[in-house]
């Protein structure tokens, strides 16, 4: 059975702090790993990673994948209150199925 | 439409009743997914369609749950004899395609249908 585990489950920081969110996985026929941000209802896409060691970056967010150790991290630098959300990690197989972790709830205090 | 549309946004029903939840994906998206999300948990996979056929229905919890996508566009998730444990937000997502190169494979989610079984 495909499995995605995220840590920590929740995190509280102050504006300006840097955070690292973790995602480990066990899946057959791995295709890609995706990060999503869920603020209220619908998760929205952040990054897709398919190759080890190549960092994806978008503003203050960045992510990297290690296919040997089966994990990914999502970094957020200089956090802002608007970064408060649930961050979801999902692993997609060659067959097209996406399995999600339980997410990390990030709270950024002013 | 511009995004994935789900109806109803909220549904309150009594234990034992039948419910239908509808999803209208982004036009041209061939892959459609149903997930269930309970408070404090990530989306739990239920079923995914590629076109009209169910490519993987391994997540449907039991035979009370059924989903269709007869014309390869709109999908309906059907739940018979609802139980209190079925209460959750049911998320639908669509994707341009589930196989092949040159696409990110990202899922575009609807706002969800919140089901409450009393």
PDB file of C-alpha atoms in Angstrom:
ATOM      1  CA  UNK A   1       0.000   0.000   0.000  1.00  0.00           C
ATOM      2  CA  UNK A   2       1.319   3.446  -0.932  1.00  0.00           C
ATOM      3  CA  UNK A   3       2.237   5.546   2.080  1.00  0.00           C
ATOM      4  CA  UNK A   4       3.143   9.211   2.605  1.00  0.00           C
ATOM      5  CA  UNK A   5       4.215  10.507   6.029  1.00  0.00           C
ATOM      6  CA  UNK A   6       4.658  14.184   6.800  1.00  0.00           C
ATOM      7  CA  UNK A   7       6.333  15.802   9.765  1.00  0.00           C
ATOM      8  CA  UNK A   8       5.895  17.722  11.885  1.00  0.00           C
ATOM      9  CA  UNK A   9       2.102  17.522  12.115  1.00  0.00           C
ATOM     10  CA  UNK A  10       1.980  21.141  13.188  1.00  0.00           C
ATOM     11  CA  UNK A  11       4.360  24.028  13.587  1.00  0.00           C
ATOM     12  CA  UNK A  12       4.025  27.493  15.101  1.00  0.00           C
ATOM     13  CA  UNK A  13       6.593  30.159  14.201  1.00  0.00           C
ATOM     14  CA  UNK A  14       6.925  33.931  14.125  1.00  0.00           C
ATOM     15  CA  UNK A  15       7.127  36.102  11.049  1.00  0.00           C
ATOM     16  CA  UNK A  16      10.601  36.094   9.582  1.00  0.00           C
ATOM     17  CA  UNK A  17      11.463  32.576  10.738  1.00  0.00           C
ATOM     18  CA  UNK A  18      12.562  29.844   8.320  1.00  0.00           C
ATOM     19  CA  UNK A  19      10.738  26.510   8.361  1.00  0.00           C
ATOM     20  CA  UNK A  20      11.446  23.076   6.919  1.00  0.00           C
ATOM     21  CA  UNK A  21       8.634  20.625   6.290  1.00  0.00           C
ATOM     22  CA  UNK A  22       9.348  16.953   5.721  1.00  0.00           C
ATOM     23  CA  UNK A  23       7.751  14.286   3.572  1.00  0.00           C
ATOM     24  CA  UNK A  24       8.771  10.631   3.369  1.00  0.00           C
ATOM     25  CA  UNK A  25       7.138   8.051   1.163  1.00  0.00           C
ATOM     26  CA  UNK A  26       6.852   4.412   0.218  1.00  0.00           C
ATOM     27  CA  UNK A  27       5.225   3.827  -3.146  1.00  0.00           C
ATOM     28  CA  UNK A  28       5.475   1.401  -6.026  1.00  0.00           C
ATOM     29  CA  UNK A  29       6.065   2.830  -9.502  1.00  0.00           C
ATOM     30  CA  UNK A  30       6.959   6.328  -8.352  1.00  0.00           C
ATOM     31  CA  UNK A  31       6.388   9.034 -10.950  1.00  0.00           C
ATOM     32  CA  UNK A  32       6.567  12.350  -9.112  1.00  0.00           C
ATOM     33  CA  UNK A  33       6.140  14.101  -5.771  1.00  0.00           C
ATOM     34  CA  UNK A  34       3.966  17.179  -5.492  1.00  0.00           C
ATOM     35  CA  UNK A  35       3.498  19.798  -2.792  1.00  0.00           C
ATOM     36  CA  UNK A  36       0.196  21.594  -2.273  1.00  0.00           C
ATOM     37  CA  UNK A  37      -0.954  24.430  -0.007  1.00  0.00           C
ATOM     38  CA  UNK A  38      -4.432  24.209   1.551  1.00  0.00           C
ATOM     39  CA  UNK A  39      -5.693  27.390   3.173  1.00  0.00           C
ATOM     40  CA  UNK A  40      -9.441  26.953   3.436  1.00  0.00           C
ATOM     41  CA  UNK A  41     -10.903  24.396   1.105  1.00  0.00           C
ATOM     42  CA  UNK A  42      -9.183  23.507  -2.172  1.00  0.00           C
ATOM     43  CA  UNK A  43      -5.494  22.532  -2.144  1.00  0.00           C
ATOM     44  CA  UNK A  44      -3.449  24.544  -4.629  1.00  0.00           C
ATOM     45  CA  UNK A  45      -0.337  23.327  -6.415  1.00  0.00           C
ATOM     46  CA  UNK A  46       3.127  24.495  -5.361  1.00  0.00           C
ATOM     47  CA  UNK A  47       5.782  22.222  -6.860  1.00  0.00           C
ATOM     48  CA  UNK A  48       6.303  19.008  -8.738  1.00  0.00           C
ATOM     49  CA  UNK A  49       9.554  17.067  -8.291  1.00  0.00           C
ATOM     50  CA  UNK A  50      10.647  14.122 -10.365  1.00  0.00           C
ATOM     51  CA  UNK A  51      14.443  14.069 -10.155  1.00  0.00           C
ATOM     52  CA  UNK A  52      16.719  13.827  -7.147  1.00  0.00           C
ATOM     53  CA  UNK A  53      18.862  16.744  -6.126  1.00  0.00           C
ATOM     54  CA  UNK A  54      17.272  19.396  -8.329  1.00  0.00           C
ATOM     55  CA  UNK A  55      15.869  22.231  -6.257  1.00  0.00           C
ATOM     56  CA  UNK A  56      12.631  23.843  -7.324  1.00  0.00           C
ATOM     57  CA  UNK A  57      12.231  27.436  -6.209  1.00  0.00           C
ATOM     58  CA  UNK A  58       9.418  29.948  -6.214  1.00  0.00           C
ATOM     59  CA  UNK A  59      10.026  33.132  -4.292  1.00  0.00           C
ATOM     60  CA  UNK A  60      10.560  32.262  -0.636  1.00  0.00           C
ATOM     61  CA  UNK A  61       9.581  28.623  -1.142  1.00  0.00           C
ATOM     62  CA  UNK A  62      11.878  25.875  -2.311  1.00  0.00           C
ATOM     63  CA  UNK A  63      11.763  22.111  -2.417  1.00  0.00           C
ATOM     64  CA  UNK A  64      14.062  19.206  -3.151  1.00  0.00           C
ATOM     65  CA  UNK A  65      13.643  15.466  -3.606  1.00  0.00           C
ATOM     66  CA  UNK A  66      15.872  12.551  -2.581  1.00  0.00           C
ATOM     67  CA  UNK A  67      14.743   9.438  -4.462  1.00  0.00           C
ATOM     68  CA  UNK A  68      17.342   7.243  -2.821  1.00  0.00           C
ATOM     69  CA  UNK A  69      16.230   8.033   0.723  1.00  0.00           C
ATOM     70  CA  UNK A  70      12.598   8.497  -0.366  1.00  0.00           C
ATOM     71  CA  UNK A  71      11.919  11.922   1.058  1.00  0.00           C
ATOM     72  CA  UNK A  72      11.380  15.533   0.159  1.00  0.00           C
ATOM     73  CA  UNK A  73      11.601  18.801   2.062  1.00  0.00           C
ATOM     74  CA  UNK A  74       9.798  22.062   1.588  1.00  0.00           C
ATOM     75  CA  UNK A  75      11.556  25.174   2.859  1.00  0.00           C
ATOM     76  CA  UNK A  76       9.935  28.522   3.486  1.00  0.00           C
ATOM     77  CA  UNK A  77      12.223  31.439   4.317  1.00  0.00           C
ATOM     78  CA  UNK A  78      11.231  34.768   5.889  1.00  0.00           C
ATOM     79  CA  UNK A  79       7.787  33.439   6.730  1.00  0.00           C
ATOM     80  CA  UNK A  80       4.768  35.737   6.613  1.00  0.00           C
ATOM     81  CA  UNK A  81       1.327  35.399   8.210  1.00  0.00           C
ATOM     82  CA  UNK A  82      -0.045  34.631   4.761  1.00  0.00           C
ATOM     83  CA  UNK A  83       2.013  31.436   4.720  1.00  0.00           C
ATOM     84  CA  UNK A  84      -0.248  30.013   7.438  1.00  0.00           C
ATOM     85  CA  UNK A  85      -1.901  26.954   5.899  1.00  0.00           C
ATOM     86  CA  UNK A  86      -1.802  23.177   5.719  1.00  0.00           C
ATOM     87  CA  UNK A  87       0.995  21.965   3.446  1.00  0.00           C
ATOM     88  CA  UNK A  88       0.265  18.664   1.755  1.00  0.00           C
ATOM     89  CA  UNK A  89       2.697  16.289   0.141  1.00  0.00           C
ATOM     90  CA  UNK A  90       1.443  13.840  -2.497  1.00  0.00           C
ATOM     91  CA  UNK A  91       3.138  11.076  -4.424  1.00  0.00           C
ATOM     92  CA  UNK A  92       1.961  10.183  -7.910  1.00  0.00           C
ATOM     93  CA  UNK A  93       2.507   6.783  -9.507  1.00  0.00           C
ATOM     94  CA  UNK A  94       3.000   5.881 -13.154  1.00  0.00           C
ATOM     95  CA  UNK A  95      -0.594   4.674 -13.171  1.00  0.00           C
ATOM     96  CA  UNK A  96      -1.761   8.183 -12.307  1.00  0.00           C
ATOM     97  CA  UNK A  97      -2.893   7.675  -8.726  1.00  0.00           C
ATOM     98  CA  UNK A  98      -1.918  10.374  -6.183  1.00  0.00           C
ATOM     99  CA  UNK A  99      -1.602   9.514  -2.478  1.00  0.00           C
ATOM    100  CA  UNK A 100      -1.509  12.331   0.072  1.00  0.00           C
ATOM    101  CA  UNK A 101       0.030  12.663   3.501  1.00  0.00           C
ATOM    102  CA  UNK A 102      -1.877  14.119   6.438  1.00  0.00           C
ATOM    103  CA  UNK A 103      -0.219  17.488   6.015  1.00  0.00           C
ATOM    104  CA  UNK A 104       1.715  19.897   8.194  1.00  0.00           C
ATOM    105  CA  UNK A 105      -0.297  22.739   9.721  1.00  0.00           C
ATOM    106  CA  UNK A 106       1.852  25.858   9.725  1.00  0.00           C
ATOM    107  CA  UNK A 107       0.856  28.842  11.839  1.00  0.00           C
ATOM    108  CA  UNK A 108       2.871  32.035  11.415  1.00  0.00           C
ATOM    109  CA  UNK A 109       2.334  34.583  14.193  1.00  0.00           C
ATOM    110  CA  UNK A 110       2.939  38.301  13.674  1.00  0.00           C
TER     111      UNK A 110
ATOM    112  CA  UNK B   1     -15.788  26.243 -16.784  1.00  0.00           C
ATOM    113  CA  UNK B   2     -12.799  28.064 -15.400  1.00  0.00           C
ATOM    114  CA  UNK B   3     -12.268  25.702 -12.507  1.00  0.00           C
ATOM    115  CA  UNK B   4     -13.510  22.468 -10.996  1.00  0.00           C
ATOM    116  CA  UNK B   5     -17.070  22.909  -9.807  1.00  0.00           C
ATOM    117  CA  UNK B   6     -18.653  20.769  -7.094  1.00  0.00           C
ATOM    118  CA  UNK B   7     -22.255  20.699  -5.977  1.00  0.00           C
ATOM    119  CA  UNK B   8     -23.726  20.849  -3.463  1.00  0.00           C
ATOM    120  CA  UNK B   9     -21.225  22.748  -1.341  1.00  0.00           C
ATOM    121  CA  UNK B  10     -22.996  21.511   1.773  1.00  0.00           C
ATOM    122  CA  UNK B  11     -25.271  18.550   2.290  1.00  0.00           C
ATOM    123  CA  UNK B  12     -26.913  17.523   5.544  1.00  0.00           C
ATOM    124  CA  UNK B  13     -28.697  14.206   5.511  1.00  0.00           C
ATOM    125  CA  UNK B  14     -30.016  11.604   7.902  1.00  0.00           C
ATOM    126  CA  UNK B  15     -28.458   8.248   8.548  1.00  0.00           C
ATOM    127  CA  UNK B  16     -29.632   5.691   6.012  1.00  0.00           C
ATOM    128  CA  UNK B  17     -30.393   8.166   3.226  1.00  0.00           C
ATOM    129  CA  UNK B  18     -28.929   8.208  -0.281  1.00  0.00           C
ATOM    130  CA  UNK B  19     -26.798  11.126  -1.486  1.00  0.00           C
ATOM    131  CA  UNK B  20     -25.249  12.198  -4.769  1.00  0.00           C
ATOM    132  CA  UNK B  21     -22.325  14.574  -5.084  1.00  0.00           C
ATOM    133  CA  UNK B  22     -21.518  16.103  -8.438  1.00  0.00           C
ATOM    134  CA  UNK B  23     -18.224  17.225  -9.948  1.00  0.00           C
ATOM    135  CA  UNK B  24     -17.763  19.231 -13.139  1.00  0.00           C
ATOM    136  CA  UNK B  25     -14.052  19.176 -14.075  1.00  0.00           C
ATOM    137  CA  UNK B  26     -12.028  21.661 -16.049  1.00  0.00           C
ATOM    138  CA  UNK B  27     -12.906  21.367 -19.716  1.00  0.00           C
ATOM    139  CA  UNK B  28     -10.514  19.054 -21.540  1.00  0.00           C
ATOM    140  CA  UNK B  29      -9.194  17.341 -18.430  1.00  0.00           C
ATOM    141  CA  UNK B  30      -9.330  13.612 -19.041  1.00  0.00           C
ATOM    142  CA  UNK B  31      -8.445  12.468 -15.522  1.00  0.00           C
ATOM    143  CA  UNK B  32     -10.857  12.978 -12.613  1.00  0.00           C
ATOM    144  CA  UNK B  33     -10.303  12.068  -8.978  1.00  0.00           C
ATOM    145  CA  UNK B  34     -12.464  11.783  -5.874  1.00  0.00           C
ATOM    146  CA  UNK B  35     -10.959  12.196  -2.411  1.00  0.00           C
ATOM    147  CA  UNK B  36     -12.460  12.317   1.069  1.00  0.00           C
ATOM    148  CA  UNK B  37     -10.982  14.581   3.728  1.00  0.00           C
ATOM    149  CA  UNK B  38     -11.758  14.476   7.435  1.00  0.00           C
ATOM    150  CA  UNK B  39     -10.702  17.148   9.892  1.00  0.00           C
ATOM    151  CA  UNK B  40      -6.983  17.118  10.561  1.00  0.00           C
ATOM    152  CA  UNK B  41      -6.219  14.587   7.873  1.00  0.00           C
ATOM    153  CA  UNK B  42      -5.013  14.688   4.317  1.00  0.00           C
ATOM    154  CA  UNK B  43      -7.189  13.828   1.322  1.00  0.00           C
ATOM    155  CA  UNK B  44      -7.936  10.104   1.238  1.00  0.00           C
ATOM    156  CA  UNK B  45      -8.047   8.602  -2.247  1.00  0.00           C
ATOM    157  CA  UNK B  46     -11.366   7.074  -3.298  1.00  0.00           C
ATOM    158  CA  UNK B  47     -11.427   6.597  -7.073  1.00  0.00           C
ATOM    159  CA  UNK B  48      -9.928   7.976 -10.246  1.00  0.00           C
ATOM    160  CA  UNK B  49     -11.273   8.033 -13.809  1.00  0.00           C
ATOM    161  CA  UNK B  50      -9.354   8.217 -17.026  1.00  0.00           C
ATOM    162  CA  UNK B  51     -12.021   9.221 -19.528  1.00  0.00           C
ATOM    163  CA  UNK B  52     -15.218   7.319 -18.829  1.00  0.00           C
ATOM    164  CA  UNK B  53     -13.667   4.337 -17.114  1.00  0.00           C
ATOM    165  CA  UNK B  54     -12.579   3.936 -13.511  1.00  0.00           C
ATOM    166  CA  UNK B  55      -8.821   3.401 -13.741  1.00  0.00           C
ATOM    167  CA  UNK B  56      -8.492   2.751 -10.007  1.00  0.00           C
ATOM    168  CA  UNK B  57     -11.349   2.370  -7.526  1.00  0.00           C
ATOM    169  CA  UNK B  58      -9.270   0.768  -4.779  1.00  0.00           C
ATOM    170  CA  UNK B  59     -10.042   3.560  -2.328  1.00  0.00           C
ATOM    171  CA  UNK B  60     -13.809   3.138  -2.250  1.00  0.00           C
ATOM    172  CA  UNK B  61     -14.392   1.997   1.342  1.00  0.00           C
ATOM    173  CA  UNK B  62     -17.258  -0.422   0.666  1.00  0.00           C
ATOM    174  CA  UNK B  63     -20.062  -1.220  -1.741  1.00  0.00           C
ATOM    175  CA  UNK B  64     -22.197   1.667  -0.474  1.00  0.00           C
ATOM    176  CA  UNK B  65     -19.940   3.980  -2.487  1.00  0.00           C
ATOM    177  CA  UNK B  66     -20.129   4.184  -6.260  1.00  0.00           C
ATOM    178  CA  UNK B  67     -19.018   6.739  -8.828  1.00  0.00           C
ATOM    179  CA  UNK B  68     -19.762   7.250 -12.509  1.00  0.00           C
ATOM    180  CA  UNK B  69     -18.511   9.429 -15.323  1.00  0.00           C
ATOM    181  CA  UNK B  70     -20.681   8.363 -18.254  1.00  0.00           C
ATOM    182  CA  UNK B  71     -19.546  10.894 -20.864  1.00  0.00           C
ATOM    183  CA  UNK B  72     -16.004  11.457 -19.682  1.00  0.00           C
ATOM    184  CA  UNK B  73     -16.733  14.850 -18.200  1.00  0.00           C
ATOM    185  CA  UNK B  74     -19.088  15.314 -15.222  1.00  0.00           C
ATOM    186  CA  UNK B  75     -18.825  12.723 -12.470  1.00  0.00           C
ATOM    187  CA  UNK B  76     -21.231  11.760  -9.710  1.00  0.00           C
ATOM    188  CA  UNK B  77     -20.243  10.122  -6.437  1.00  0.00           C
ATOM    189  CA  UNK B  78     -23.123   8.136  -5.000  1.00  0.00           C
ATOM    190  CA  UNK B  79     -23.387   7.014  -1.393  1.00  0.00           C
ATOM    191  CA  UNK B  80     -26.137   4.618  -0.337  1.00  0.00           C
ATOM    192  CA  UNK B  81     -27.417   4.049   3.206  1.00  0.00           C
ATOM    193  CA  UNK B  82     -25.266   6.830   4.609  1.00  0.00           C
ATOM    194  CA  UNK B  83     -23.637   6.392   8.006  1.00  0.00           C
ATOM    195  CA  UNK B  84     -22.389   9.003  10.456  1.00  0.00           C
ATOM    196  CA  UNK B  85     -18.825   7.947   9.635  1.00  0.00           C
ATOM    197  CA  UNK B  86     -19.329   9.107   6.052  1.00  0.00           C
ATOM    198  CA  UNK B  87     -19.354  12.724   7.269  1.00  0.00           C
ATOM    199  CA  UNK B  88     -16.419  14.495   5.641  1.00  0.00           C
ATOM    200  CA  UNK B  89     -15.498  16.914   2.871  1.00  0.00           C
ATOM    201  CA  UNK B  90     -15.552  15.170  -0.491  1.00  0.00           C
ATOM    202  CA  UNK B  91     -13.016  16.722  -2.844  1.00  0.00           C
ATOM    203  CA  UNK B  92     -12.974  16.330  -6.581  1.00  0.00           C
ATOM    204  CA  UNK B  93      -9.918  17.089  -8.700  1.00  0.00           C
ATOM    205  CA  UNK B  94      -9.111  16.956 -12.374  1.00  0.00           C
ATOM    206  CA  UNK B  95      -5.893  16.728 -14.314  1.00  0.00           C
ATOM    207  CA  UNK B  96      -4.989  17.338 -17.941  1.00  0.00           C
ATOM    208  CA  UNK B  97      -3.883  13.751 -18.301  1.00  0.00           C
ATOM    209  CA  UNK B  98      -2.562  11.093 -15.987  1.00  0.00           C
ATOM    210  CA  UNK B  99       0.101   9.642 -18.244  1.00  0.00           C
ATOM    211  CA  UNK B 100       2.630  10.958 -20.712  1.00  0.00           C
ATOM    212  CA  UNK B 101       5.343  13.556 -20.785  1.00  0.00           C
ATOM    213  CA  UNK B 102       5.235  17.278 -20.788  1.00  0.00           C
ATOM    214  CA  UNK B 103       2.540  17.832 -18.191  1.00  0.00           C
ATOM    215  CA  UNK B 104       3.048  18.501 -14.525  1.00  0.00           C
ATOM    216  CA  UNK B 105       0.383  16.042 -13.405  1.00  0.00           C
ATOM    217  CA  UNK B 106      -0.853  18.557 -10.871  1.00  0.00           C
ATOM    218  CA  UNK B 107      -4.382  18.152  -9.633  1.00  0.00           C
ATOM    219  CA  UNK B 108      -6.827  21.046  -9.810  1.00  0.00           C
ATOM    220  CA  UNK B 109      -9.236  20.782  -6.906  1.00  0.00           C
ATOM    221  CA  UNK B 110     -12.778  21.945  -6.454  1.00  0.00           C
ATOM    222  CA  UNK B 111     -13.963  23.599  -3.242  1.00  0.00           C
ATOM    223  CA  UNK B 112     -15.426  20.325  -2.006  1.00  0.00           C
ATOM    224  CA  UNK B 113     -18.817  19.090  -0.854  1.00  0.00           C
ATOM    225  CA  UNK B 114     -19.201  18.991   2.897  1.00  0.00           C
ATOM    226  CA  UNK B 115     -21.382  16.019   3.841  1.00  0.00           C
ATOM    227  CA  UNK B 116     -22.879  15.795   7.316  1.00  0.00           C
ATOM    228  CA  UNK B 117     -24.780  12.656   8.260  1.00  0.00           C
ATOM    229  CA  UNK B 118     -26.937  13.103  11.359  1.00  0.00           C
TER     230      UNK B 118
END
